Structure formats: C-alpha cells, structure tokens
Short mmCIF file of C-alpha atoms in Angstrom, two decimals:
data_model
loop_
_atom_site.label_atom_id
_atom_site.label_comp_id
_atom_site.label_asym_id
_atom_site.label_seq_id
_atom_site.Cartn_x
_atom_site.Cartn_y
_atom_site.Cartn_z
CA TYR A 1 -72.05 75.63 -100.98
CA PRO A 2 -74.06 73.04 -100.07
CA ASP A 3 -77.39 74.79 -99.21
CA GLU A 4 -76.46 76.81 -102.67
CA ALA A 5 -76.33 73.47 -104.57
CA ILE A 6 -79.50 71.84 -102.66
CA PRO A 7 -82.26 73.81 -104.51
CA LEU A 8 -80.39 73.06 -107.80
CA ARG A 9 -80.75 69.79 -106.87
CA LEU A 10 -84.95 69.40 -106.32
CA ARG A 11 -85.34 71.21 -109.42
CA GLY A 12 -83.80 68.23 -110.91
CA ILE A 13 -80.55 70.10 -111.97
CA ASN A 14 -78.27 66.55 -112.33
CA VAL A 15 -75.01 68.05 -113.33
CA PRO A 16 -71.59 67.79 -111.39
CA ILE A 17 -71.79 71.08 -108.80
CA LEU A 18 -68.94 71.60 -106.88
CA VAL A 19 -68.81 72.21 -102.80
CA THR A 20 -66.01 74.87 -103.13
CA ASN A 21 -65.84 74.81 -98.86
CA ALA A 22 -66.92 70.96 -97.79
CA LEU A 23 -66.83 70.81 -93.83
CA ALA A 24 -67.40 68.28 -92.21
CA GLY A 25 -70.84 69.13 -90.45
CA GLU A 26 -72.34 69.45 -93.75
CA ALA A 27 -71.07 65.44 -94.98
CA ASP A 28 -74.68 64.64 -95.46
CA LYS A 29 -75.83 66.87 -97.35
CA ILE A 30 -73.03 66.46 -99.59
CA VAL A 31 -73.67 62.93 -100.03
CA LYS A 32 -77.31 63.12 -99.53
CA TYR A 33 -77.70 65.23 -102.58
CA ASP A 34 -74.63 63.58 -104.86
CA LEU A 35 -72.49 66.69 -104.46
CA ILE A 36 -68.66 67.12 -105.47
CA ALA A 37 -66.63 67.89 -102.32
CA GLN A 38 -63.25 70.18 -102.61
CA VAL A 39 -60.84 69.38 -99.38
CA TYR A 40 -58.07 69.75 -98.08
CA SER A 41 -58.69 67.97 -94.92
CA LYS A 42 -58.35 64.93 -93.41
CA GLY A 43 -61.44 65.72 -91.15
CA VAL A 44 -63.11 66.19 -94.18
CA VAL A 45 -62.79 63.32 -95.97
CA SER A 46 -63.17 61.42 -93.08
CA ALA A 47 -66.64 62.86 -92.00
CA LEU A 48 -67.79 62.55 -95.95
CA SER A 49 -66.70 59.01 -95.89
CA SER A 50 -68.74 57.77 -93.06
CA GLU A 51 -71.53 59.66 -94.33
CA ALA A 52 -71.17 57.93 -97.04
CA GLY A 53 -70.91 55.09 -95.77
CA LYS A 54 -74.13 55.45 -94.10
CA ARG A 55 -76.12 55.60 -97.60
CA ALA A 56 -73.68 53.00 -99.21
CA ALA A 57 -72.81 55.74 -101.49
CA ARG A 58 -69.61 56.97 -102.94
CA VAL A 59 -68.70 61.00 -102.75
CA GLN A 60 -66.35 62.45 -105.17
CA ILE A 61 -63.67 65.13 -104.13
CA HIS A 62 -61.24 67.47 -105.66
CA LEU A 63 -58.48 68.59 -103.59
CA GLU A 64 -57.43 72.40 -103.14
CA VAL A 65 -53.95 72.53 -103.67
CA ASP A 66 -52.34 75.99 -102.14
CA THR A 67 -49.89 77.08 -104.64
CA GLY A 68 -49.32 80.30 -103.51
CA MET A 69 -53.06 82.42 -102.54
CA ASN A 70 -52.14 81.31 -98.80
CA ARG A 71 -55.64 80.66 -97.76
CA VAL A 72 -56.70 77.48 -97.94
CA GLY A 73 -55.33 74.15 -99.50
CA LEU A 74 -52.41 71.29 -99.17
CA ARG A 75 -48.77 72.72 -99.68
CA PRO A 76 -47.60 70.72 -103.48
CA ASP A 77 -45.40 68.83 -100.89
CA GLU A 78 -48.76 66.93 -98.59
CA VAL A 79 -50.50 66.61 -101.61
CA SER A 80 -48.79 63.19 -102.33
CA ASP A 81 -49.14 62.59 -98.18
CA PHE A 82 -52.85 63.32 -98.04
CA ALA A 83 -53.45 62.07 -101.94
CA ALA A 84 -52.21 57.86 -100.87
CA TRP A 85 -54.04 58.22 -98.06
CA ALA A 86 -57.90 59.00 -99.45
CA ALA A 87 -57.35 56.91 -102.03
CA ASP A 88 -57.32 54.13 -99.52
CA VAL A 89 -60.76 55.81 -97.76
CA PRO A 90 -63.82 53.91 -97.75
CA ASN A 91 -66.91 55.21 -99.88
CA ILE A 92 -64.44 58.19 -101.31
CA ASP A 93 -63.40 59.31 -104.83
CA ILE A 94 -60.46 61.49 -105.85
CA THR A 95 -61.78 62.84 -108.92
CA GLY A 96 -60.57 65.79 -110.10
CA ALA A 97 -57.70 68.21 -108.80
CA MET A 98 -57.90 72.30 -108.19
CA THR A 99 -54.88 75.28 -107.30
CA HIS A 100 -56.62 78.84 -107.38
CA PHE A 101 -54.22 81.51 -108.97
CA ALA A 102 -53.26 84.48 -106.39
CA VAL A 103 -52.57 87.50 -109.30
CA ALA A 104 -53.48 85.85 -112.51
CA ASP A 105 -55.24 89.59 -113.39
CA GLU A 106 -51.78 91.51 -112.59
CA GLU A 107 -49.44 91.64 -115.82
CA ALA A 108 -46.71 92.83 -113.42
CA ARG A 109 -46.97 89.93 -111.22
CA ASP A 110 -46.46 86.79 -113.42
CA ASP A 111 -43.88 84.67 -112.64
CA VAL A 112 -45.92 84.75 -109.61
CA THR A 113 -48.95 82.94 -111.61
CA LEU A 114 -46.32 81.23 -113.63
CA GLY A 115 -44.91 79.98 -111.01
CA GLN A 116 -48.12 78.87 -109.56
CA ILE A 117 -48.61 77.01 -112.74
CA ALA A 118 -45.63 75.03 -112.79
CA ALA A 119 -45.55 73.98 -108.80
CA PHE A 120 -49.65 72.49 -109.64
CA GLU A 121 -48.32 70.91 -112.79
CA HIS A 122 -45.41 69.23 -110.41
CA VAL A 123 -48.30 67.98 -108.39
CA LEU A 124 -50.51 66.34 -111.37
CA ARG A 125 -47.31 64.92 -112.54
CA ASP A 126 -46.77 63.21 -108.86
CA LEU A 127 -50.69 61.97 -108.64
CA GLU A 128 -50.28 60.20 -111.41
CA GLU A 129 -47.30 58.53 -110.73
CA LEU A 130 -49.77 57.33 -107.85
CA ASP A 131 -52.26 56.13 -109.81
CA ILE A 132 -54.84 58.53 -109.41
CA GLU A 133 -56.18 59.65 -112.67
CA LEU A 134 -58.14 63.00 -111.95
CA GLU A 135 -60.93 63.47 -114.27
CA THR A 136 -61.09 66.66 -113.81
CA VAL A 137 -58.70 69.67 -113.87
CA HIS A 138 -58.73 73.04 -112.82
CA ALA A 139 -57.23 76.30 -112.07
CA ALA A 140 -57.90 79.42 -113.92
CA ASN A 141 -60.02 82.64 -112.42
CA THR A 142 -61.56 84.59 -114.47
CA ALA A 143 -57.98 86.56 -115.19
CA ALA A 144 -56.24 83.26 -116.08
CA ALA A 145 -58.78 81.91 -117.92
CA TRP A 146 -57.82 84.62 -120.17
CA ARG A 147 -54.33 85.14 -120.13
CA PHE A 148 -53.50 82.16 -119.03
CA PRO A 149 -54.72 79.52 -121.39
CA GLN A 150 -52.45 76.53 -120.01
CA ALA A 151 -54.50 76.49 -117.42
CA ARG A 152 -57.42 76.58 -118.55
CA TYR A 153 -57.02 72.02 -118.28
CA ASP A 154 -60.34 70.78 -117.92
CA MET A 155 -62.24 73.63 -116.56
CA VAL A 156 -62.09 77.25 -115.47
CA ARG A 157 -63.83 78.99 -113.29
CA VAL A 158 -65.23 82.12 -113.84
CA GLY A 159 -66.96 84.37 -111.18
CA LEU A 160 -66.56 88.10 -112.36
CA GLY A 161 -65.94 87.18 -115.57
CA LEU A 162 -70.02 86.09 -115.24
CA TYR A 163 -70.42 90.00 -114.70
CA GLY A 164 -68.12 91.85 -117.31
CA TYR A 165 -64.96 91.88 -114.79
CA HIS A 166 -62.17 91.14 -116.24
#
C-alpha cells in the first residue's frame, strides 16, 4: 500500500517500490513518492495520469493479469486492448506485468499452475507484439519460486517464505 511505502521513501530508500493495491484515490501518493502501481483498471490509470500531469512526472505501471486466481486483474483476453490503451495515456509507462498463482503450493494441482504459466506466457507474447517492452515480469509467489523455476522471470514475490513457510 502507498501508506506502507511512504515511510521507506522518507527514510531515504530509493529502490523501486511496487504498490500492489493501487487505488485511484491514492494516485497523489503514488506519484509524489515515485511508486510503481500494479493496475488493472482504466480508472486507476486515468487518475495516475492526471496526477502525474499536475506534477510534470511519469508513473510506472505493472499490468495485473488474472490467469486463474479469480480475484482481481485483467483476464488474458483483455490485456492487449487494455495495454494498447494504457500505452497511449499521457504520463504513463508500462514497465511490468504480473500474475498470481492460485494453487502453486498444491502438488496435486500442478496442472492448474502450469496452465496459469502458459496463459501468462501467451499474454507476454501479445505484449511483445504490441511493442511493449517490459522491464519487470513477475509471477512466482513463495511456493512457485520453489517449485516452478520457469515462473521466476525477473523477480519473485515471497510472502510466507519470509516467515519460513514454504
């Protein structure tokens, strides 16, 4: 959340920080503190663009792709149109794409995770065809980081792993 990232910025941490729950009402914080926004909504992208315009800034976004978690994100068949639209929005730079695995920790359901990886790979090819060059691609949660090396891409998002859980 932006409110978790701001104290890091205020203490001099200048590495990229990804906000995974970007909301339109927090666009001012995201832009002011140079945070990267994970997005799947035109409303959020528009709010970020507007706020960045006020500050003569640019905002990096990562596209959130729902390949099977079924919580939030763009469905794979929506990504190309959304990305093409977002690529033309002023002050916005698409620099990443991500997905989240639903059952990477359940060996008996590896077919689901492998299907999610395949769907995400298809999305990445679609983005490449649109000439959208991604700096960061990420998919693996803790379980996938351990069990699916092909899903590590540019970074992994370990959560429970930080606490010693696999």
